[in-house]
Amino acid sequence: EAGVAQSPRYKIIEKRQSVAFWCNPISGHATLYWYQQILGQGPKLLIQFQNNGVVDDSQLPKDRFSAERLKGVDSTLKIQPAKLEDSAVYLCASNDRVDIQYFGAGTRLSVL
Amino acid sequence: GNSVTQMEGPVTLSEEAFLTINCTYTATGYPSLFWYVQYPGEGLQLLLKATKADDKGSNKGFEATYRKETTSFHLEKGSVQVSDSAVYFCALVYGGATNKLIFGTGTLLAVQP
């Protein structure tokens, strides 16, 4: 069974530029999560989708971050414009109806 | 609110040493508890879990027991190997259908041969 796929693995941008990350969850997983992991900290949930609907986006900085999951499968997370403090690893995870989440390898973003 | 506190690292051990990484939690209700491991360059992987008080989760020689009276879920292994070097995260799930994970800050384990 293929795992959660994320791309790109690394991205370097300058502040005020925009960036997008892509995630393909495990086939059949209805729930998809985006986490932000700042160096030295644990992952923090940004947004959770159930199929193509948003379940929780309370921690998403909506003035600059957006996410979508149009067909209930792949998802894209966008930052526009990026700030220095957005430098982090962005993790995507998915699960079905059980409580175990499966994580992708993440996208490491450096904002200069 | 709900939170997880785990011991700061790095933890440096020699091969075959005994490992303990402390984790305590604060939560309303009865969360499920997890240990996730992150090997260098990889995503998080579930190591073990426990869903109710006194449950013991175990995997790959690692164990952790859900202690409701002390709100703890300490990770232990009797004999570590170099290949266990990684960052270990304690986490809890609350919220019923949302399955929202709350993570600790992570503990870096470095095992020396």
Coordinates of C-alpha atoms in Angstrom, one line a residue:
Chain A
E1 CA 0.0 0.0 0.0
A2 CA 1.4 3.4 -1.0
G3 CA 1.9 5.9 1.8
V4 CA 1.1 9.6 2.0
A5 CA 3.0 11.4 -0.8
Q6 CA 4.1 15.0 -0.5
S7 CA 5.9 17.3 -2.8
P8 CA 8.2 19.1 -3.1
R9 CA 10.6 17.8 -0.4
Y10 CA 12.4 21.1 -0.1
K11 CA 11.6 24.6 -1.0
I12 CA 13.5 27.8 -0.5
I13 CA 11.8 31.2 -1.2
E14 CA 12.2 34.8 -0.2
K15 CA 9.9 36.5 2.1
R16 CA 6.7 37.9 0.5
Q17 CA 6.8 35.2 -2.2
S18 CA 4.1 32.6 -2.5
V19 CA 4.5 28.8 -2.3
A20 CA 2.3 25.8 -2.6
F21 CA 2.6 22.3 -1.2
W22 CA 0.9 19.2 -2.5
C23 CA -0.3 16.1 -0.7
N24 CA -1.8 12.8 -1.9
P25 CA -3.2 10.7 0.9
I26 CA -3.4 7.0 1.2
S27 CA -6.1 5.7 -1.1
G28 CA -9.5 5.5 0.6
H29 CA -8.6 7.8 3.5
A30 CA -11.4 10.3 3.9
T31 CA -9.6 12.5 6.5
L32 CA -6.6 14.6 5.6
Y33 CA -4.5 16.9 7.9
W34 CA -1.9 19.5 7.4
Y35 CA 0.6 20.2 10.2
Q36 CA 3.3 22.8 10.7
Q37 CA 6.4 21.6 12.5
I38 CA 8.7 24.4 13.5
L39 CA 12.3 23.4 14.4
G40 CA 12.4 22.1 18.0
Q41 CA 8.7 21.9 18.4
G42 CA 6.0 19.2 17.9
P43 CA 3.7 19.3 14.8
K44 CA 0.8 21.7 15.1
L45 CA -2.4 21.1 13.3
L46 CA -3.2 23.8 10.7
I47 CA -6.3 22.3 9.0
Q48 CA -8.3 19.1 8.9
F49 CA -10.5 17.9 6.0
Q50 CA -13.2 15.3 6.0
N51 CA -13.5 14.4 2.3
N52 CA -13.6 17.8 0.7
G53 CA -15.1 19.7 3.7
V54 CA -13.1 21.5 6.4
V55 CA -13.5 20.1 9.9
D56 CA -11.1 22.3 11.8
D57 CA -9.1 25.3 10.6
S58 CA -9.0 27.1 13.8
Q59 CA -5.1 27.3 13.8
L60 CA -4.7 28.3 10.2
P61 CA -3.5 31.9 9.7
K62 CA -6.2 32.7 7.1
D63 CA -4.7 36.0 6.2
R64 CA -1.9 34.2 4.4
F65 CA -2.5 30.5 4.4
S66 CA -5.1 28.7 2.4
A67 CA -5.8 25.0 1.7
E68 CA -8.2 23.1 -0.5
R69 CA -9.2 19.5 -1.2
L70 CA -11.4 19.9 -4.2
K71 CA -12.3 16.3 -5.1
G72 CA -11.8 14.8 -1.6
V73 CA -8.4 13.2 -2.5
D74 CA -5.4 15.4 -3.2
S75 CA -4.8 18.6 -1.2
T76 CA -2.8 21.8 -1.7
L77 CA -1.6 24.1 1.0
K78 CA -0.6 27.6 -0.1
I79 CA 1.2 30.5 1.7
Q80 CA 0.9 34.0 0.2
P81 CA 2.8 36.0 1.1
A82 CA 5.4 34.1 3.1
K83 CA 7.0 35.4 6.2
L84 CA 10.3 34.4 7.8
E85 CA 8.4 32.7 10.7
D86 CA 6.8 30.3 8.2
S87 CA 10.1 28.4 7.9
A88 CA 9.1 24.9 9.0
V89 CA 8.4 21.4 7.9
Y90 CA 4.8 21.0 6.5
L91 CA 3.5 17.6 7.2
C92 CA 0.5 16.0 5.6
A93 CA -1.3 13.0 7.2
S94 CA -4.4 11.0 6.5
N95 CA -6.5 8.3 8.1
D96 CA -9.8 6.5 7.7
R97 CA -12.1 6.1 10.7
V98 CA -9.6 4.8 13.2
D99 CA -7.5 7.1 15.3
I100 CA -4.1 6.3 13.8
Q101 CA -2.8 9.0 11.4
Y102 CA -0.3 8.2 8.6
F103 CA 2.3 10.9 7.8
G104 CA 4.1 11.9 4.7
A105 CA 7.8 12.8 4.7
G106 CA 7.0 16.5 4.7
T107 CA 8.1 19.6 2.8
R108 CA 10.9 21.6 4.4
L109 CA 10.3 25.3 3.7
S110 CA 13.0 27.9 4.2
V111 CA 12.0 31.5 3.9
L112 CA 14.9 33.9 3.5
Chain B
G1 CA -6.7 23.0 27.6
N2 CA -5.3 19.8 26.3
S3 CA -1.5 19.5 26.2
V4 CA 1.5 17.1 26.3
T5 CA 4.7 17.7 28.1
Q6 CA 7.7 15.5 27.5
M7 CA 11.3 15.6 28.7
E8 CA 13.7 17.7 26.8
G9 CA 16.6 16.2 25.0
P10 CA 18.9 15.3 23.6
V11 CA 19.1 12.0 25.4
T12 CA 22.4 10.3 24.7
L13 CA 22.9 6.7 25.5
S14 CA 25.3 3.9 24.8
E15 CA 24.1 0.9 22.9
E16 CA 22.2 -1.7 25.1
A17 CA 21.4 1.0 27.8
F18 CA 18.0 1.3 29.3
L19 CA 15.8 4.1 27.9
T20 CA 13.1 6.2 29.6
I21 CA 11.5 9.2 28.0
N22 CA 9.0 10.9 30.3
C23 CA 5.6 12.1 29.0
T24 CA 2.8 13.7 31.0
Y25 CA -0.5 15.0 29.7
T26 CA -3.3 17.3 30.5
A27 CA -6.7 16.5 29.0
T28 CA -10.4 16.7 29.7
G29 CA -12.0 13.3 29.4
Y30 CA -10.1 10.2 28.4
P31 CA -7.8 10.7 25.5
S32 CA -6.0 8.1 23.5
L33 CA -2.2 8.3 23.9
F34 CA 0.5 7.7 21.3
W35 CA 4.2 7.6 20.7
Y36 CA 5.4 8.6 17.3
V37 CA 9.0 8.3 16.0
Q38 CA 10.7 10.4 13.4
Y39 CA 13.8 9.0 11.9
P40 CA 16.2 11.4 10.1
G41 CA 14.7 12.6 6.8
E42 CA 11.5 10.7 7.2
G43 CA 7.9 11.4 8.3
L44 CA 6.4 10.5 11.6
Q45 CA 5.6 6.9 12.2
L46 CA 3.3 5.5 14.9
L47 CA 5.4 3.5 17.4
L48 CA 2.7 2.5 19.9
K49 CA -0.6 3.5 21.3
A50 CA -2.9 3.0 24.3
T51 CA -6.6 3.9 24.4
K52 CA -7.6 3.5 28.0
A53 CA -6.2 3.5 31.5
D54 CA -3.7 0.7 32.4
D55 CA -3.4 -0.3 28.7
K56 CA 0.2 -1.0 27.7
G57 CA 1.3 -0.3 24.2
S58 CA 4.3 -2.1 22.8
N59 CA 6.3 -2.3 19.6
K60 CA 9.9 -3.1 18.5
G61 CA 10.9 -3.5 22.2
F62 CA 9.4 -0.2 23.2
E63 CA 6.7 -0.1 25.9
A64 CA 4.5 2.6 27.5
T65 CA 1.7 2.3 30.0
Y66 CA -1.3 4.6 30.2
R67 CA -1.3 5.8 33.8
K68 CA -4.4 7.8 34.6
E69 CA -3.5 8.5 38.2
T70 CA -0.3 10.2 37.3
T71 CA -1.5 11.4 33.8
S72 CA 1.7 9.8 32.3
F73 CA 2.7 7.7 29.3
H74 CA 6.4 7.2 29.7
L75 CA 8.3 5.4 26.9
E76 CA 10.7 2.7 27.9
K77 CA 13.1 0.2 26.2
G78 CA 15.3 -2.2 27.9
S79 CA 18.2 -2.2 25.5
V80 CA 18.6 0.5 22.9
Q81 CA 20.3 0.1 19.5
V82 CA 22.1 2.6 17.3
S83 CA 19.1 2.3 14.9
D84 CA 16.8 3.7 17.5
S85 CA 18.4 7.1 17.1
A86 CA 15.5 9.4 16.2
V87 CA 13.1 12.0 17.6
Y88 CA 10.3 10.6 19.7
F89 CA 7.0 12.5 20.1
C90 CA 4.4 11.8 22.7
A91 CA 0.9 12.8 21.6
L92 CA -2.8 12.6 22.5
V93 CA -6.0 12.5 20.6
Y94 CA -9.1 14.1 21.8
G95 CA -12.3 15.5 20.3
G96 CA -14.0 12.3 19.2
A97 CA -14.7 12.4 15.5
T98 CA -12.0 15.0 14.8
N99 CA -9.1 12.8 15.9
K100 CA -7.1 15.9 16.5
L101 CA -3.5 15.1 17.6
I102 CA -1.8 17.2 20.2
F103 CA 2.0 16.6 20.2
G104 CA 4.7 17.2 22.7
T105 CA 7.9 19.0 21.7
G106 CA 9.8 15.8 20.9
T107 CA 12.8 14.2 22.4
L108 CA 15.9 13.6 20.4
L109 CA 17.6 10.2 21.2
A110 CA 21.1 9.6 20.1
V111 CA 22.5 6.1 20.7
Q112 CA 26.2 5.7 20.4
P113 CA 27.9 2.4 19.6

